Coordinates of C-alpha atoms in Angstrom, one line a residue:
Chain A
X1 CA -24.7 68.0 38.1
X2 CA -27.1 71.0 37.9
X3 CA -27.4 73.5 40.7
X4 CA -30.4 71.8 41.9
X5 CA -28.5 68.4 42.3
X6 CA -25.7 69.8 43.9
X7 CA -28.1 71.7 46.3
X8 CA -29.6 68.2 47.4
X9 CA -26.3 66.5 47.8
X10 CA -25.1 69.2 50.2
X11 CA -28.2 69.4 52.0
X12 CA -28.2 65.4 52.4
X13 CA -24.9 65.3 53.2
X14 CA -24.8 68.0 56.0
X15 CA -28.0 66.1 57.1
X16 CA -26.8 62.7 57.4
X17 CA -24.3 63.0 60.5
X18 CA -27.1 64.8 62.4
X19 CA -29.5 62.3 62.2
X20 CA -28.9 60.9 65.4
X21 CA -29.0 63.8 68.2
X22 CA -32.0 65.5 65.7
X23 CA -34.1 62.2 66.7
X24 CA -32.7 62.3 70.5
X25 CA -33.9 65.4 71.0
X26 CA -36.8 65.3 69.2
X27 CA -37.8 62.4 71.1
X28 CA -37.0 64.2 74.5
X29 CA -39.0 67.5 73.7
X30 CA -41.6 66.7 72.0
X31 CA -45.2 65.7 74.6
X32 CA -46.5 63.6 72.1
X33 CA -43.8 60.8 71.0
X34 CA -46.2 59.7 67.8
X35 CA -45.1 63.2 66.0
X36 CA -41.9 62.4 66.5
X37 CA -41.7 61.6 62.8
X38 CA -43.4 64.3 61.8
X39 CA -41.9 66.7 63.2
X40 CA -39.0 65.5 62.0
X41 CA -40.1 65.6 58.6
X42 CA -41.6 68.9 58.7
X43 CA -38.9 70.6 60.2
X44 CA -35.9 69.1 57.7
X45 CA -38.4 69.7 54.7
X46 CA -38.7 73.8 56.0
X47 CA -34.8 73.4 55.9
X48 CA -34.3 72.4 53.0
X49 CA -37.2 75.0 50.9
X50 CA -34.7 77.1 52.8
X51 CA -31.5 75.8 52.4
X52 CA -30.3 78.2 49.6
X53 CA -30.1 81.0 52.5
X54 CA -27.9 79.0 54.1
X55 CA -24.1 80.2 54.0
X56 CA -21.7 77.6 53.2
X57 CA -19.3 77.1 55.6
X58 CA -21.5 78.6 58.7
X59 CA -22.9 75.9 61.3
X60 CA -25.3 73.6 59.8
X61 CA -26.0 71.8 63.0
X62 CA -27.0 75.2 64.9
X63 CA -29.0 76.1 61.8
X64 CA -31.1 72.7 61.7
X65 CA -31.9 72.8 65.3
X66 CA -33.3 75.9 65.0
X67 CA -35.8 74.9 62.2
X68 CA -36.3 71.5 64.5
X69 CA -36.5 73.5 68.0
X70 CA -39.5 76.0 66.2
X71 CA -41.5 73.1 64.8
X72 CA -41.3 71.6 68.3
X73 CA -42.6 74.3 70.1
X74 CA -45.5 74.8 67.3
X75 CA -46.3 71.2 67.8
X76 CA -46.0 71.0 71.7
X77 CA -48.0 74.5 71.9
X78 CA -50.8 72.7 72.8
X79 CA -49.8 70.7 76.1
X80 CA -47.3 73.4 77.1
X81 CA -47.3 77.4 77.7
X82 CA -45.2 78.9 75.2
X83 CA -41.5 78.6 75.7
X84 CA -40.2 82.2 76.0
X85 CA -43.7 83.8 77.2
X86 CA -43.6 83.3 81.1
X87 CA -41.7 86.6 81.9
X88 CA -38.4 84.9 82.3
X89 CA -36.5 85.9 80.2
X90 CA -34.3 88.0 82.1
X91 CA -31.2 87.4 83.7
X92 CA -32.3 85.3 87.0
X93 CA -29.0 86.1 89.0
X94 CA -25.4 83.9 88.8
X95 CA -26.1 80.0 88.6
X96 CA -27.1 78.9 92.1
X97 CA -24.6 76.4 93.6
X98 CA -26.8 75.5 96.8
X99 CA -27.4 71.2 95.6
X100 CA -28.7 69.0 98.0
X101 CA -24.9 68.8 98.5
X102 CA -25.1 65.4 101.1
X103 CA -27.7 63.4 99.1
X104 CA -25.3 64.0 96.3
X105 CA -22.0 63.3 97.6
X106 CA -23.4 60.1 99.2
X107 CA -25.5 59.1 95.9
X108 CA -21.4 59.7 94.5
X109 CA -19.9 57.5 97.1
X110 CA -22.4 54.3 96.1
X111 CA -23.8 54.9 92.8
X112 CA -25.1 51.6 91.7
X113 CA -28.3 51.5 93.0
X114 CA -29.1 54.7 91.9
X115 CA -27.6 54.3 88.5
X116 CA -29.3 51.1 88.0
X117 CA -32.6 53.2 86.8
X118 CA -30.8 55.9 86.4
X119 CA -32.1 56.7 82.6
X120 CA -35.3 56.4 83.0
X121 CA -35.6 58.5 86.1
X122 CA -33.4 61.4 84.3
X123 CA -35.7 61.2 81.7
X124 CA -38.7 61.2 83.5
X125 CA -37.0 64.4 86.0
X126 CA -36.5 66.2 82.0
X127 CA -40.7 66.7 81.7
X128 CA -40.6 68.3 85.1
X129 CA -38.7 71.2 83.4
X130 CA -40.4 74.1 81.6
X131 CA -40.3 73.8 77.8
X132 CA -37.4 77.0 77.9
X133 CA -35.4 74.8 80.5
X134 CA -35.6 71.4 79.2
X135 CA -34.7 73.0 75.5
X136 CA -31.7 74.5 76.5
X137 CA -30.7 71.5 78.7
X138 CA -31.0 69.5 75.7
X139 CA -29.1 71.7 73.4
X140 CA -26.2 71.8 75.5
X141 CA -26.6 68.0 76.2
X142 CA -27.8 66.6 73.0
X143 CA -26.3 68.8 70.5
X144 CA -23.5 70.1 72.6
X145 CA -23.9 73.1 71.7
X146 CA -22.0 76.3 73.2
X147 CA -23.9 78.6 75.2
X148 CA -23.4 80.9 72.7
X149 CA -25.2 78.4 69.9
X150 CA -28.3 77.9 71.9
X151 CA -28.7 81.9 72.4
X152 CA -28.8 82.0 68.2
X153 CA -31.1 78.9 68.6
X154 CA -33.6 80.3 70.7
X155 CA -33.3 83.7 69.7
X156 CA -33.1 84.7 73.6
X157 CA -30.1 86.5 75.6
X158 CA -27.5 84.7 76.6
X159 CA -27.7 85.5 79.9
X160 CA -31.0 83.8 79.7
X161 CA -29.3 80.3 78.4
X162 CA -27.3 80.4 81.3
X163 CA -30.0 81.2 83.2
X164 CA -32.1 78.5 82.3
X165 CA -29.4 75.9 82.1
X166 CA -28.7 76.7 85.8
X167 CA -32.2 76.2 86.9
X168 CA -32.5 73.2 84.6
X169 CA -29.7 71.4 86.2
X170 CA -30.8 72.2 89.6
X171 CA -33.6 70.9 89.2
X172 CA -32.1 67.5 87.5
X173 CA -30.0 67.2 91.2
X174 CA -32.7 67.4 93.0
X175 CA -34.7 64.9 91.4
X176 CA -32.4 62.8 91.7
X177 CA -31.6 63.8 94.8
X178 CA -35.4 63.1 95.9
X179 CA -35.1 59.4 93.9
X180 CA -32.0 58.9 96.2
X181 CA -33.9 59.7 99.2
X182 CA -36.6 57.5 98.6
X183 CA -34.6 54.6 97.7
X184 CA -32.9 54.8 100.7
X185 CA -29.2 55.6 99.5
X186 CA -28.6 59.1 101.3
X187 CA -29.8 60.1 105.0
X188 CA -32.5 62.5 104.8
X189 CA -33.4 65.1 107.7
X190 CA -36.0 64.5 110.4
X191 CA -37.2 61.2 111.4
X192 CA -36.5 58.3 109.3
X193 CA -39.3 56.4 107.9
Chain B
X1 CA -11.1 83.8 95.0
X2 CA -12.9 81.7 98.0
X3 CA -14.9 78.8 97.7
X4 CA -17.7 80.5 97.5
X5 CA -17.1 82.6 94.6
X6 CA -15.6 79.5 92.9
X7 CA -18.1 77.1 93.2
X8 CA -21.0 79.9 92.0
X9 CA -19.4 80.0 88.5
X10 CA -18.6 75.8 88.3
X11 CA -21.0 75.7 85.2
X12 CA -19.3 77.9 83.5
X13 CA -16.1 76.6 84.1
X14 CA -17.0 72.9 83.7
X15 CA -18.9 74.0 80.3
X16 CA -15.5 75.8 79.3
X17 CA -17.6 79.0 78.9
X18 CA -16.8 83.0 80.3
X19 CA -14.2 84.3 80.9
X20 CA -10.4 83.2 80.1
X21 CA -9.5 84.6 83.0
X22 CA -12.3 83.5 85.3
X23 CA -11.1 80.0 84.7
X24 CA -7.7 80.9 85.6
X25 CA -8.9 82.0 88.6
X26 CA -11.0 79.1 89.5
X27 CA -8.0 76.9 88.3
X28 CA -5.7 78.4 90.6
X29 CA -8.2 78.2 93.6
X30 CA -9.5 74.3 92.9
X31 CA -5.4 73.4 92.7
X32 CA -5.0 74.8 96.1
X33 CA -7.9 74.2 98.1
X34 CA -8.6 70.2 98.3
X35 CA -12.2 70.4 99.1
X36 CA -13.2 72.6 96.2
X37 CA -11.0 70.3 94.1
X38 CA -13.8 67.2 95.4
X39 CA -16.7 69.5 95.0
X40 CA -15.8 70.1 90.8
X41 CA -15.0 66.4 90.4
X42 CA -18.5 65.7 91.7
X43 CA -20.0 68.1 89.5
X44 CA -18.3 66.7 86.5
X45 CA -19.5 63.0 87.6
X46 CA -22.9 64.3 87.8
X47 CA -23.4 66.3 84.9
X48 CA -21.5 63.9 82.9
X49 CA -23.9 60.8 84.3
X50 CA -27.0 63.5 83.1
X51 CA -25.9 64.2 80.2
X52 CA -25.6 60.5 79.0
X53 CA -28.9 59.8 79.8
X54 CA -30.3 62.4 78.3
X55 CA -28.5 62.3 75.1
X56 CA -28.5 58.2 75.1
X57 CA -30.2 57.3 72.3
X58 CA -29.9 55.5 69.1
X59 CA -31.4 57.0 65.5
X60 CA -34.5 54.5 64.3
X61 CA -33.3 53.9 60.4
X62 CA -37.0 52.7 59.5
X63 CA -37.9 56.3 60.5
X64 CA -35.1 58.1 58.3
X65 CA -36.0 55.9 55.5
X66 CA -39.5 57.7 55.4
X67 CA -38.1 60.8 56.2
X68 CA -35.3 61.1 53.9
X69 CA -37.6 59.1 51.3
X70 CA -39.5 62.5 51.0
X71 CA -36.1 65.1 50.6
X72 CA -35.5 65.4 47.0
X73 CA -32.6 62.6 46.0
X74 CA -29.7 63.6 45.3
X75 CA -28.8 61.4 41.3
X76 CA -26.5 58.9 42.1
X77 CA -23.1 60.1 41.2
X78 CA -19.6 58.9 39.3
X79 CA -18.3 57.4 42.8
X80 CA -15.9 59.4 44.5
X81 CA -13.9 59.3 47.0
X82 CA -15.0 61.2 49.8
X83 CA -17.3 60.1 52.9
X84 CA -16.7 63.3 55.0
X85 CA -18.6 67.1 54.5
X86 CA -16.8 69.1 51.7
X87 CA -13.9 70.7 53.2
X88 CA -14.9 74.0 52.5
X89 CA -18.4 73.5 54.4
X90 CA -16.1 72.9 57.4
X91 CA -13.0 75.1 57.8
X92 CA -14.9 78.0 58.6
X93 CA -16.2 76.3 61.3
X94 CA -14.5 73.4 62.0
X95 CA -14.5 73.5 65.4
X96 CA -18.5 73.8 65.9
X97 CA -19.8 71.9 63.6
X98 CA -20.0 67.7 64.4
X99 CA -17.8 65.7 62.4
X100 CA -19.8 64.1 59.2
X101 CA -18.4 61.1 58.5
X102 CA -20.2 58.6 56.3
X103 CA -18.8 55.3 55.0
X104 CA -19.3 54.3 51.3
X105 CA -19.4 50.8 50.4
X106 CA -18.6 48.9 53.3
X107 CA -19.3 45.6 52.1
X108 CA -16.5 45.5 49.8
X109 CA -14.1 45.9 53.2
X110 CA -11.4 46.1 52.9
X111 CA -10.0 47.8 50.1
X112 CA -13.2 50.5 50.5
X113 CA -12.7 50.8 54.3
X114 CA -8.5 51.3 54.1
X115 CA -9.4 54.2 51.2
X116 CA -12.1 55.7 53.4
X117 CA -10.0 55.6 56.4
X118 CA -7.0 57.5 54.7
X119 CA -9.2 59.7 53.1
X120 CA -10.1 60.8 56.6
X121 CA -7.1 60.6 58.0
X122 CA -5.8 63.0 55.2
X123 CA -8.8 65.5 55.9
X124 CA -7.8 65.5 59.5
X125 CA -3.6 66.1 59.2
X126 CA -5.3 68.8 56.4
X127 CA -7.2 70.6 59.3
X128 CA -10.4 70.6 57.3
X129 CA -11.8 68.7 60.0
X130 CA -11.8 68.1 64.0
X131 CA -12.6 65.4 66.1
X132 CA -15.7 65.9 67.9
X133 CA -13.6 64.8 71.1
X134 CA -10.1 66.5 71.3
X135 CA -8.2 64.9 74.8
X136 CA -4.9 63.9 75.4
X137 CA -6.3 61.7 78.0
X138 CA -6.9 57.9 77.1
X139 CA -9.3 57.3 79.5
X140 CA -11.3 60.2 78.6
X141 CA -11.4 59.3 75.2
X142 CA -12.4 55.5 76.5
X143 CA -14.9 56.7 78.7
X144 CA -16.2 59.1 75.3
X145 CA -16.3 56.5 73.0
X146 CA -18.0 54.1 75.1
X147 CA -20.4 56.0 76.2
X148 CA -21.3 56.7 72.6
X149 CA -21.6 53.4 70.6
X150 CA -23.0 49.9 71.3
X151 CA -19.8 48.0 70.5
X152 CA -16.8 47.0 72.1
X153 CA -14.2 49.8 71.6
X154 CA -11.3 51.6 74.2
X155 CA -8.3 53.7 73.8
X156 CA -5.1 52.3 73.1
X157 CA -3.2 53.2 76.4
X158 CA -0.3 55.7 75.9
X159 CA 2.1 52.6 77.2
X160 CA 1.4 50.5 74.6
X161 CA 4.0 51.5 71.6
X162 CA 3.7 55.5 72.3
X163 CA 0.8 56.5 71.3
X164 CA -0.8 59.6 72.0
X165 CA -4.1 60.1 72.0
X166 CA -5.0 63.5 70.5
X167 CA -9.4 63.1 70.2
X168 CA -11.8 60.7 69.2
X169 CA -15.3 60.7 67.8
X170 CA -18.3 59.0 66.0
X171 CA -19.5 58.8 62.7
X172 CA -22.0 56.8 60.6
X173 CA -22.2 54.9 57.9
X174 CA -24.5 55.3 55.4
X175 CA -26.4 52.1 56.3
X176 CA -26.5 54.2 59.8
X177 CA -24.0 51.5 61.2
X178 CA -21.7 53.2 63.9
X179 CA -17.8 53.5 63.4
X180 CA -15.5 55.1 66.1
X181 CA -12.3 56.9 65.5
X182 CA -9.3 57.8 67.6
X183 CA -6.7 60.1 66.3
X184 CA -3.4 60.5 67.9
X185 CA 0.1 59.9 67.4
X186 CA 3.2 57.3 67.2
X187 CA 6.4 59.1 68.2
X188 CA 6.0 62.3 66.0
X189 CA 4.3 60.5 63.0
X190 CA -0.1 61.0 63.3
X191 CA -1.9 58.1 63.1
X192 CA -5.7 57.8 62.8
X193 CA -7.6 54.4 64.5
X194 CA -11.0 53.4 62.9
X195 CA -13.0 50.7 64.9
X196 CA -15.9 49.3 63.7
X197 CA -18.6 46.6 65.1
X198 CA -17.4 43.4 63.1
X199 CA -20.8 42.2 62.7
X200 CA -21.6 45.0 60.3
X201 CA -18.8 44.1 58.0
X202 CA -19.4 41.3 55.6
X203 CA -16.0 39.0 54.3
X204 CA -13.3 40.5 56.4
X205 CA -10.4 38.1 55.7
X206 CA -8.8 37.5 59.3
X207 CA -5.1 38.3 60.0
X208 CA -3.4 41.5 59.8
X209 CA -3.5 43.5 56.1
X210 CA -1.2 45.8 54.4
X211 CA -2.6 48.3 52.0
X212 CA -0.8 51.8 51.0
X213 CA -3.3 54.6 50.1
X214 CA -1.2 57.1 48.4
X215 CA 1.2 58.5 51.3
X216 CA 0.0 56.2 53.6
X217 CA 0.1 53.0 55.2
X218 CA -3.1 51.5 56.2
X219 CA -3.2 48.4 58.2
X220 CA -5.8 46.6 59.1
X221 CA -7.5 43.0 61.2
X222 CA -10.7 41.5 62.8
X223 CA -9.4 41.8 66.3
X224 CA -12.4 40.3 68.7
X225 CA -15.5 41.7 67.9
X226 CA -14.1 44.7 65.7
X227 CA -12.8 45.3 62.5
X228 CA -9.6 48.2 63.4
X229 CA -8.0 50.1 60.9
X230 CA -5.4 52.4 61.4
X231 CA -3.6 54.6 59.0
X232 CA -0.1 56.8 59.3
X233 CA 2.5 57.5 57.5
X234 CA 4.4 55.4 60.0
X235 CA 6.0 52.1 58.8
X236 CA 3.4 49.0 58.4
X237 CA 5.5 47.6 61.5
X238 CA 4.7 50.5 63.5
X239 CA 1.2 50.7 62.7
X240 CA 0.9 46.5 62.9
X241 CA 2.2 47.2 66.7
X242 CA -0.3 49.7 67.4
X243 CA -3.3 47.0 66.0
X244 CA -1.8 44.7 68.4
X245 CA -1.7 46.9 71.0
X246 CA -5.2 47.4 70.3
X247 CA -5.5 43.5 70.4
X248 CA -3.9 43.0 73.5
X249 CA -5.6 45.8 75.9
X250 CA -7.8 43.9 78.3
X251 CA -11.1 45.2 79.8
X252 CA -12.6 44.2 83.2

């Protein structure tokens, strides 16, 4: 086989196993689900004109999200402020532990209802997040990536990720928390409808 | 530590990120104090019930075909026996990088499937690879692996003929099928578990099978809806128990 070759069976073969957490999280970033192919396309073609930078033996996986995650934000640019632009980049303070602690502890107790639309109502709480929070939510969901990863990801502190994974997931609770409460299944403050 | 201190770094701890010895301290303080011990479980449910909706999900193999159709093919080559990543591509980073598993020739099950399934098992008890799940817990590992592919697949409980579960994962075939594994061990000798969706395999004889892959035993059957394999260095009676442990573990 000639260099060339061999460079295509690697790439194909780091590729493969990937394929499906590239296309979840694709499909979960991206505003417009018809570029999901696309982008998809565009992104593993950029990795592969590329691929001879890559260092055997270093993380594939982090290293193909990265070329994924760019073309994302290049192709959701239009519906959504850039990522990393809003001044928030700093530090915002330790992860805030203040849920909505009874809606959650009674949505635990008697989760069937909740759990019976659960998906969809996650997924519809994800578009709620900025593009920053909902990427690094995914990252650490999707790809399961360490905190660590998603810093060389994004390119942004890791006090950031953490950041942003802490107000991602707060916000997650209380959207669900706020489904719960409207379906009836924890008691809510004030008068009751 | 107090509660509150505790409970402000629960993402870090339940992510296994920070400091060693912040999670010592948390550890010590969630074993003593009853109500922060509640408060993590309920995070883990939580996050855990998020996380697999958000990464829930199947790949769409009409899409891939288009998009790999446009990466440069790789020539088809002398077949060879691998269907995992290069070893050297993963030692350096082993424990980062998802396990790559792909099947080759599945159709001519089972003599392909028993020499792909020792291959892997060799690659694992070589440390060029990890499982993307590493637990001693059998109901962690069932609770993984269903969460993770559409077929019927659990965890051999540690009860049933000693085995210990060490990790599981997921990998794909080439045809993008699904295949869970489970490795673990039987007494001291490691054994590795492939389960696969029987409806993807064509002409799986039924009844237990016998093969030996070089060092190792590989048995094999159509129990229910899946085709197991599970290789070892362990005796073919040893392993046969395990596939009929696998056999006779009941769901609800």
């Amino acid at each position: 086989l000639s260099r060339s070759d061999d460079k295509n069976v690697a790439f194909v073969e780091l590729l493969l196993p990937l394929q499906r957490s590239l296309e979840v999280y694709c499909r979960r970033m991206l505003r417009d689900p018809s570029h999901v192919e696309d982008v998809l396309q565009t992104a593993i073609m950029e990795a592969f004109v590329r691929f001879d930078r890559y260092a055997e033996g270093t993380n594939f996986r982090a290293w193909m999200f990265r070329f994924l995650t760019l073309e994302i934000f290049n192709r959701n640019r239009k519906r959504e402020p850039a990522p990393f632009g809003d001044g928030l980049d700093d530090f915002p303070g330790p992860p805030a532990h203040d849920w909505p602690e009874d809606a959650l502890s009674l949505v635990l107790e008697n989760p069937g209802p909740l759990l019976e639309h659960f998906e969809d109502r996650v997924v519809e709480a994800l578009w709620q997040l900025t593009t920053a929070e909902r990427a690094v939510l995914l990252l650490r969901a999707v790809g399961e990536f360490s905190y660590h990863e998603i810093h060389t990801i994004l390119a942004i502190p890791l006090g950031s990720v953490i950041g942003y994974l802490s107000r991602s997931r707060r916000k997650m609770r209380q959207a669900l928390a706020d489904y719960a409460a409207q379906r009836g299944l924890h008691r809510t403050e004030g008068p009751q409808p | 530590m107090n509660c509150t201190e505790a409970r402000q770094h629960w993402m870090l701890f339940l992510d296994s990120e920070g400091d060693p010895e912040l999670h010592l301290r948390i550890r010590e303080h969630v074993g003593g104090c009853a109500a922060c011990a509640g408060w993590f479980a309920a995070q883990r449910v939580i996050e855990g019930k998020i996380t697999e909706a958000v990464s829930s999900g199947e790949p769409t193999p009409q899409l891939w075909q288009r998009v790999m159709a446009r990466v440069p093919s790789p020539p088809s080559r002398p077949r060879r026996r691998r269907w995992l990543l290069p070893a050297a591509a993963l030692s350096a980073a082993a424990a980062l990088i998802a396990l790559a598993v792909y099947l080759n020739g599945v159709r001519s099950a089972p003599t392909e499937l028993s020499r792909n399934a020792a291959d892997w098992h060799e690659q694992w008890q070589r440390g060029n690879v990890r499982p993307e799940l590493e637990s001693t817990s059998d109901h962690e590992v069932d609770r993984y692996l269903k969460a993770r592919v559409p077929f019927r697949v659990h965890c051999p409980p540690r009860t049933d003929v000693q085995f210990s579960v060490q990790g599981a994962g997921v990998c794909f075939m080439k045809d993008q099928r699904q295949a869970a594994y489970i490795v673990g061990s039987v007494g001291k000798s490691p054994v590795t578990i492939l389960v696969l969706d029987k409806s993807g395999i064509e002409g799986f004889p039924q009844g237990f099978h016998h093969r030996k892959e070089g060092t190792y035993q590989v048995a094999s059957a159509v129990i229910a809806e899946n085709v197991v394999i599970v290789v070892g260095t362990a005796t073919p009676e040893v392993l046969e128990r395990l596939l009929h442990a696998y056999g006779s573990y009941h769901e609800g």
